[in-house]
Amino acid sequence: MAIASRMKLIVHPGLHKTGSTYLQHVLNDNHAALAAQGVWYQPQQGYPAHHHAVWRILLGDPAPLVAMVENARKAGCHTLVLSSEDLEGALYDDRPLAAIGAAAASTDVSHIEWHVVLREPGSAFASLYAQLQHHVYADAFQLFCDVMRRGFVHMAQPTPGHGTPYWYYAFDHLADLDRFQERADAPLFAHDFAHAAPFPGAGLLDHLGVLDALVTLPGRSARNARPAVDEIIRGFAERVEEAVPGDAEQARILDGFLTCMQNGLDNIETYAAIIGQRYAESHAGALRCFAPIQPAVA
């Protein structure tokens, strides 16, 4: 197979809770069909996102991306898609930008684009709170205060010793994307989670002209859907047990944990509504200012 010379890099950093997992399943499951169209998605065993590569990129290491570009070229592809919502951290951290820039320079990548999917901030907040129980204990009111005060949530070393070095969750979309655009020497496009068909993130593939090349779509199990209330409580309880493993200590904090959980679950929709109101204009402005360029009609 001929090796492509010029290479375009498409970076998809989520955002979190915008259908990224489903899009990654689509890309992974259709890897061969997309490669036949010149678009390379580094295939993953198990979970379909490029998380392991991105965790190194977040710390400034360009090597994983260099390897992906080389694989794309060997496959004769002209476009590489890098996808991990953990790259949302690039909205504020210069290290991943430097790593991606270094990888692009060393592999003669000719063009970089960033494509984010934005979800209404209140809905994203409620979904994020429910999702965090898989990984850490999080207090709903503390998260709410952080978002209202700063426009984002930052968690350093959420799973010490392995995984991502940090999580960054953006809610003040226009402010974050404006700051990012000032720092990144690459175009940035924002896709609307609410107006995406047949799935969130499909606009990215449509932008690349390969949406019709898909041969299969994953089932509903590929969607990282919001868990039921019982699962949320059970997940947060497991995270507390990991932090406080002793039975005696757990007994002493049980009432406090249950009170915090009940308060969070009773008020999460209120918090989400307030966040949605606070950042509604920022969200709408980001979608207007960073709308994907529509191809000219012949």
Tab-separated table of C-alpha atoms in Angstrom:
chain	number	residue	atom	x	y	z
A	1	MET	CA	0.000	0.000	0.000
A	2	ALA	CA	1.289	3.485	-0.835
A	3	ILE	CA	2.446	5.508	2.148
A	4	ALA	CA	0.705	8.881	2.466
A	5	SER	CA	3.014	11.904	2.730
A	6	ARG	CA	0.861	14.812	3.876
A	7	MET	CA	-1.126	14.085	7.018
A	8	LYS	CA	-4.045	15.842	8.696
A	9	LEU	CA	-4.579	15.400	12.459
A	10	ILE	CA	-8.087	15.608	13.897
A	11	VAL	CA	-8.135	15.907	17.703
A	12	HIS	CA	-11.389	15.087	19.509
A	13	PRO	CA	-11.119	15.962	23.244
A	14	GLY	CA	-14.747	15.236	24.123
A	15	LEU	CA	-15.955	17.079	26.013
A	16	HIS	CA	-16.892	14.728	28.826
A	17	LYS	CA	-20.510	13.521	28.846
A	18	THR	CA	-21.170	14.445	25.205
A	19	GLY	CA	-21.464	10.999	23.675
A	20	SER	CA	-17.709	10.491	23.310
A	21	THR	CA	-17.805	6.802	24.237
A	22	TYR	CA	-20.370	6.028	21.549
A	23	LEU	CA	-18.416	7.983	18.928
A	24	GLN	CA	-15.260	6.096	19.915
A	25	HIS	CA	-17.085	2.777	19.508
A	26	VAL	CA	-18.198	3.936	16.059
A	27	LEU	CA	-14.636	4.846	15.096
A	28	ASN	CA	-13.162	1.651	16.533
A	29	ASP	CA	-15.803	-0.679	15.081
A	30	ASN	CA	-15.500	0.941	11.651
A	31	HIS	CA	-11.711	1.168	11.709
A	32	ALA	CA	-11.207	-0.808	8.485
A	33	ALA	CA	-13.960	0.968	6.552
A	34	LEU	CA	-12.617	4.379	7.568
A	35	ALA	CA	-9.046	3.375	6.713
A	36	ALA	CA	-10.244	2.457	3.238
A	37	GLN	CA	-11.389	6.088	2.934
A	38	GLY	CA	-8.025	7.386	4.127
A	39	VAL	CA	-9.027	8.088	7.740
A	40	TRP	CA	-7.037	6.299	10.429
A	41	TYR	CA	-8.363	5.568	13.918
A	42	GLN	CA	-5.771	3.617	15.906
A	43	PRO	CA	-7.739	0.462	16.822
A	44	GLN	CA	-8.103	-0.330	20.507
A	45	GLN	CA	-8.634	-3.612	22.312
A	46	GLY	CA	-11.436	-3.378	24.855
A	47	TYR	CA	-12.339	0.238	25.614
A	48	PRO	CA	-12.330	2.170	22.329
A	49	ALA	CA	-10.867	5.526	23.407
A	50	HIS	CA	-7.222	6.561	23.121
A	51	HIS	CA	-6.996	7.143	26.876
A	52	HIS	CA	-3.693	5.374	27.510
A	53	ALA	CA	-1.925	7.393	24.822
A	54	VAL	CA	-3.531	10.620	25.994
A	55	TRP	CA	-2.497	10.153	29.624
A	56	ARG	CA	1.106	10.350	28.421
A	57	ILE	CA	0.323	13.260	26.103
A	58	LEU	CA	-1.207	15.176	29.039
A	59	LEU	CA	2.194	14.962	30.739
A	60	GLY	CA	3.956	16.323	27.659
A	61	ASP	CA	5.062	13.089	25.978
A	62	PRO	CA	4.634	13.173	22.172
A	63	ALA	CA	5.739	9.552	21.577
A	64	PRO	CA	2.276	7.892	21.520
A	65	LEU	CA	1.030	10.332	18.894
A	66	VAL	CA	4.193	9.934	16.818
A	67	ALA	CA	3.540	6.183	16.724
A	68	MET	CA	-0.063	6.739	15.619
A	69	VAL	CA	1.004	9.026	12.766
A	70	GLU	CA	3.514	6.430	11.600
A	71	ASN	CA	0.836	3.725	11.656
A	72	ALA	CA	-1.564	5.952	9.716
A	73	ARG	CA	1.062	6.578	7.057
A	74	LYS	CA	1.886	2.884	6.747
A	75	ALA	CA	-1.810	2.222	6.164
A	76	GLY	CA	-1.830	4.774	3.344
A	77	CYS	CA	-4.154	7.140	5.215
A	78	HIS	CA	-4.123	10.940	4.915
A	79	THR	CA	-6.058	11.753	8.112
A	80	LEU	CA	-5.563	10.614	11.715
A	81	VAL	CA	-8.254	10.924	14.400
A	82	LEU	CA	-7.132	11.093	18.052
A	83	SER	CA	-10.030	10.754	20.499
A	84	SER	CA	-10.130	10.902	24.290
A	85	GLU	CA	-12.284	13.111	26.501
A	86	ASP	CA	-9.406	13.212	28.973
A	87	LEU	CA	-7.811	15.625	26.465
A	88	GLU	CA	-10.364	18.168	27.689
A	89	GLY	CA	-7.438	19.168	29.903
A	90	ALA	CA	-5.823	20.805	26.867
A	91	LEU	CA	-8.347	23.609	27.299
A	92	TYR	CA	-6.196	24.926	30.133
A	93	ASP	CA	-2.928	22.939	30.203
A	94	ASP	CA	-0.081	23.786	27.796
A	95	ARG	CA	1.656	20.405	28.121
A	96	PRO	CA	-0.650	18.431	25.807
A	97	LEU	CA	-0.578	21.267	23.268
A	98	ALA	CA	3.214	21.182	23.319
A	99	ALA	CA	3.290	17.392	22.988
A	100	ILE	CA	0.868	17.392	20.068
A	101	GLY	CA	2.778	20.216	18.405
A	102	ALA	CA	6.075	18.367	18.830
A	103	ALA	CA	4.608	15.149	17.422
A	104	ALA	CA	3.172	17.023	14.444
A	105	ALA	CA	6.466	18.777	13.737
A	106	SER	CA	8.530	15.595	13.912
A	107	THR	CA	6.183	13.632	11.631
A	108	ASP	CA	5.431	16.355	9.057
A	109	VAL	CA	1.732	16.630	9.930
A	110	SER	CA	0.551	19.389	7.631
A	111	HIS	CA	-2.692	20.414	9.345
A	112	ILE	CA	-4.302	20.061	12.804
A	113	GLU	CA	-7.934	20.622	13.709
A	114	TRP	CA	-9.648	20.356	17.107
A	115	HIS	CA	-13.281	19.240	17.219
A	116	VAL	CA	-15.233	19.461	20.484
A	117	VAL	CA	-18.815	18.444	21.203
A	118	LEU	CA	-20.622	20.799	23.600
A	119	ARG	CA	-23.586	19.837	25.773
A	120	GLU	CA	-25.922	22.183	27.636
A	121	PRO	CA	-23.943	22.828	30.855
A	122	GLY	CA	-26.673	21.935	33.343
A	123	SER	CA	-27.404	18.608	31.706
A	124	ALA	CA	-23.685	17.883	31.452
A	125	PHE	CA	-23.257	18.631	35.175
A	126	ALA	CA	-26.010	16.223	36.244
A	127	SER	CA	-24.640	13.503	33.984
A	128	LEU	CA	-21.085	14.068	35.227
A	129	TYR	CA	-22.097	13.747	38.891
A	130	ALA	CA	-23.738	10.394	38.182
A	131	GLN	CA	-20.724	9.193	36.197
A	132	LEU	CA	-18.075	10.074	38.769
A	133	GLN	CA	-19.227	7.294	41.096
A	134	HIS	CA	-17.361	4.844	38.873
A	135	HIS	CA	-14.058	6.454	39.831
A	136	VAL	CA	-14.109	8.817	42.847
A	137	TYR	CA	-16.348	10.071	45.620
A	138	ALA	CA	-17.701	13.524	44.766
A	139	ASP	CA	-19.946	15.792	46.787
A	140	ALA	CA	-22.640	17.338	44.603
A	141	PHE	CA	-22.721	20.661	46.445
A	142	GLN	CA	-18.934	21.034	46.328
A	143	LEU	CA	-18.958	20.351	42.586
A	144	PHE	CA	-21.760	22.869	42.159
A	145	CYS	CA	-19.835	25.564	44.045
A	146	ASP	CA	-16.687	24.914	41.997
A	147	VAL	CA	-18.576	25.254	38.713
A	148	MET	CA	-20.384	28.408	39.817
A	149	ARG	CA	-17.204	30.009	41.158
A	150	ARG	CA	-14.709	29.036	38.447
A	151	GLY	CA	-16.640	27.709	35.447
A	152	PHE	CA	-14.853	24.378	35.596
A	153	VAL	CA	-13.916	21.433	37.814
A	154	HIS	CA	-10.316	20.254	38.126
A	155	MET	CA	-9.406	16.976	39.842
A	156	ALA	CA	-5.720	16.177	40.287
A	157	GLN	CA	-4.690	12.499	40.362
A	158	PRO	CA	-8.258	11.161	40.650
A	159	THR	CA	-6.946	7.569	40.643
A	160	PRO	CA	-3.469	7.816	42.225
A	161	GLY	CA	-0.865	5.520	40.754
A	162	HIS	CA	-2.608	4.827	37.471
A	163	GLY	CA	-4.835	6.394	34.860
A	164	THR	CA	-5.102	10.048	33.990
A	165	PRO	CA	-2.955	12.621	35.799
A	166	TYR	CA	-6.000	14.866	36.168
A	167	TRP	CA	-9.507	15.565	34.952
A	168	TYR	CA	-10.719	18.913	33.693
A	169	TYR	CA	-14.423	19.561	33.129
A	170	ALA	CA	-15.425	22.781	31.334
A	171	PHE	CA	-18.794	24.510	31.757
A	172	ASP	CA	-18.057	28.121	30.760
A	173	HIS	CA	-17.690	27.058	27.153
A	174	LEU	CA	-17.055	30.342	25.377
A	175	ALA	CA	-14.434	31.457	27.898
A	176	ASP	CA	-12.627	28.116	27.713
A	177	LEU	CA	-12.693	27.880	23.921
A	178	ASP	CA	-11.590	31.509	23.536
A	179	ARG	CA	-8.609	30.893	25.829
A	180	PHE	CA	-7.792	27.688	23.994
A	181	GLN	CA	-7.916	29.339	20.585
A	182	GLU	CA	-5.484	32.009	21.765
A	183	ARG	CA	-3.005	29.289	22.789
A	184	ALA	CA	-3.450	26.715	20.037
A	185	ASP	CA	-2.076	27.262	16.573
A	186	ALA	CA	-4.913	25.269	14.994
A	187	PRO	CA	-8.565	25.792	14.065
A	188	LEU	CA	-11.210	24.773	16.601
A	189	PHE	CA	-14.744	23.635	15.787
A	190	ALA	CA	-17.651	23.066	18.199
A	191	HIS	CA	-20.458	20.604	17.479
A	192	ASP	CA	-23.812	20.745	19.265
A	193	PHE	CA	-24.655	17.643	21.328
A	194	ALA	CA	-28.355	18.518	21.085
A	195	HIS	CA	-28.485	18.652	17.287
A	196	ALA	CA	-26.360	15.660	16.363
A	197	ALA	CA	-27.832	12.869	14.262
A	198	PRO	CA	-27.586	9.942	13.968
A	199	PHE	CA	-25.395	10.206	17.100
A	200	PRO	CA	-23.485	12.917	18.995
A	201	GLY	CA	-20.166	13.548	17.321
A	202	ALA	CA	-21.450	12.491	13.904
A	203	GLY	CA	-20.759	16.044	12.751
A	204	LEU	CA	-17.049	15.334	13.024
A	205	LEU	CA	-17.329	12.417	10.596
A	206	ASP	CA	-19.603	14.429	8.327
A	207	HIS	CA	-16.991	17.199	8.351
A	208	LEU	CA	-14.431	14.643	7.158
A	209	GLY	CA	-16.818	13.339	4.497
A	210	VAL	CA	-16.838	9.762	5.808
A	211	LEU	CA	-20.177	9.507	7.610
A	212	ASP	CA	-21.613	7.461	4.738
A	213	ALA	CA	-18.622	5.087	4.908
A	214	LEU	CA	-19.773	3.572	8.214
A	215	VAL	CA	-20.772	-0.058	7.864
A	216	THR	CA	-22.023	-0.678	11.411
A	217	LEU	CA	-23.350	1.277	14.378
A	218	PRO	CA	-22.983	0.020	17.953
A	219	GLY	CA	-26.027	-0.830	20.046
A	220	ARG	CA	-27.285	1.076	23.056
A	221	SER	CA	-24.821	-0.705	25.316
A	222	ALA	CA	-22.060	1.397	23.729
A	223	ARG	CA	-23.621	4.539	25.154
A	224	ASN	CA	-22.177	5.552	28.527
A	225	ALA	CA	-25.676	6.335	29.783
A	226	ARG	CA	-26.524	7.869	33.149
A	227	PRO	CA	-26.855	5.121	35.788
A	228	ALA	CA	-29.906	4.594	37.990
A	229	VAL	CA	-30.046	6.167	41.460
A	230	ASP	CA	-29.342	2.864	43.226
A	231	GLU	CA	-26.216	2.379	41.120
A	232	ILE	CA	-25.045	5.916	41.876
A	233	ILE	CA	-25.390	5.346	45.631
A	234	ARG	CA	-23.706	1.949	45.435
A	235	GLY	CA	-20.838	3.349	43.358
A	236	PHE	CA	-20.143	6.243	45.703
A	237	ALA	CA	-20.359	3.869	48.684
A	238	GLU	CA	-17.686	1.675	47.080
A	239	ARG	CA	-15.447	4.698	46.542
A	240	VAL	CA	-15.789	5.637	50.224
A	241	GLU	CA	-15.016	2.048	51.254
A	242	GLU	CA	-11.830	2.212	49.180
A	243	ALA	CA	-10.774	5.389	50.970
A	244	VAL	CA	-11.871	4.226	54.432
A	245	PRO	CA	-11.437	0.425	54.453
A	246	GLY	CA	-11.924	-0.235	58.166
A	247	ASP	CA	-15.361	-1.452	59.328
A	248	ALA	CA	-15.205	0.575	62.541
A	249	GLU	CA	-14.340	3.796	60.697
A	250	GLN	CA	-17.030	3.138	58.110
A	251	ALA	CA	-19.619	2.767	60.865
A	252	ARG	CA	-18.610	6.136	62.305
A	253	ILE	CA	-19.045	7.984	58.998
A	254	LEU	CA	-22.106	6.139	57.695
A	255	ASP	CA	-24.675	8.721	58.818
A	256	GLY	CA	-22.653	11.569	57.323
A	257	PHE	CA	-22.219	9.718	54.031
A	258	LEU	CA	-25.932	8.932	53.766
A	259	THR	CA	-26.833	12.539	54.560
A	260	CYS	CA	-24.462	13.854	51.884
A	261	MET	CA	-25.767	11.364	49.349
A	262	GLN	CA	-29.395	12.192	50.047
A	263	ASN	CA	-28.754	15.928	49.857
A	264	GLY	CA	-26.901	15.501	46.582
A	265	LEU	CA	-29.545	13.342	44.954
A	266	ASP	CA	-32.380	15.575	46.195
A	267	ASN	CA	-30.768	18.735	44.823
A	268	ILE	CA	-28.780	17.696	41.760
A	269	GLU	CA	-31.461	18.852	39.326
A	270	THR	CA	-31.659	22.210	41.098
A	271	TYR	CA	-27.896	22.609	40.872
A	272	ALA	CA	-28.016	21.620	37.199
A	273	ALA	CA	-30.737	24.170	36.442
A	274	ILE	CA	-28.771	26.986	38.109
A	275	ILE	CA	-25.584	26.032	36.248
A	276	GLY	CA	-27.529	25.868	33.006
A	277	GLN	CA	-28.844	29.389	33.562
A	278	ARG	CA	-25.449	30.775	34.561
A	279	TYR	CA	-23.651	29.481	31.475
A	280	ALA	CA	-26.425	29.433	28.869
A	281	GLU	CA	-25.111	32.485	27.029
A	282	SER	CA	-21.544	31.169	27.101
A	283	HIS	CA	-22.684	27.815	25.708
A	284	ALA	CA	-24.715	29.404	22.905
A	285	GLY	CA	-21.900	31.823	22.114
A	286	ALA	CA	-19.352	29.018	21.810
A	287	LEU	CA	-21.568	27.141	19.379
A	288	ARG	CA	-21.993	30.298	17.279
A	289	CYS	CA	-18.358	31.391	17.303
A	290	PHE	CA	-16.845	27.974	16.660
A	291	ALA	CA	-19.423	26.446	14.328
A	292	PRO	CA	-17.873	24.051	11.780
A	293	ILE	CA	-17.249	25.531	8.357
A	294	GLN	CA	-19.885	24.288	5.955
A	295	PRO	CA	-18.619	23.034	2.593
A	296	ALA	CA	-19.514	25.204	-0.364
A	297	VAL	CA	-22.470	24.056	-2.433
A	298	ALA	CA	-21.440	23.272	-6.001
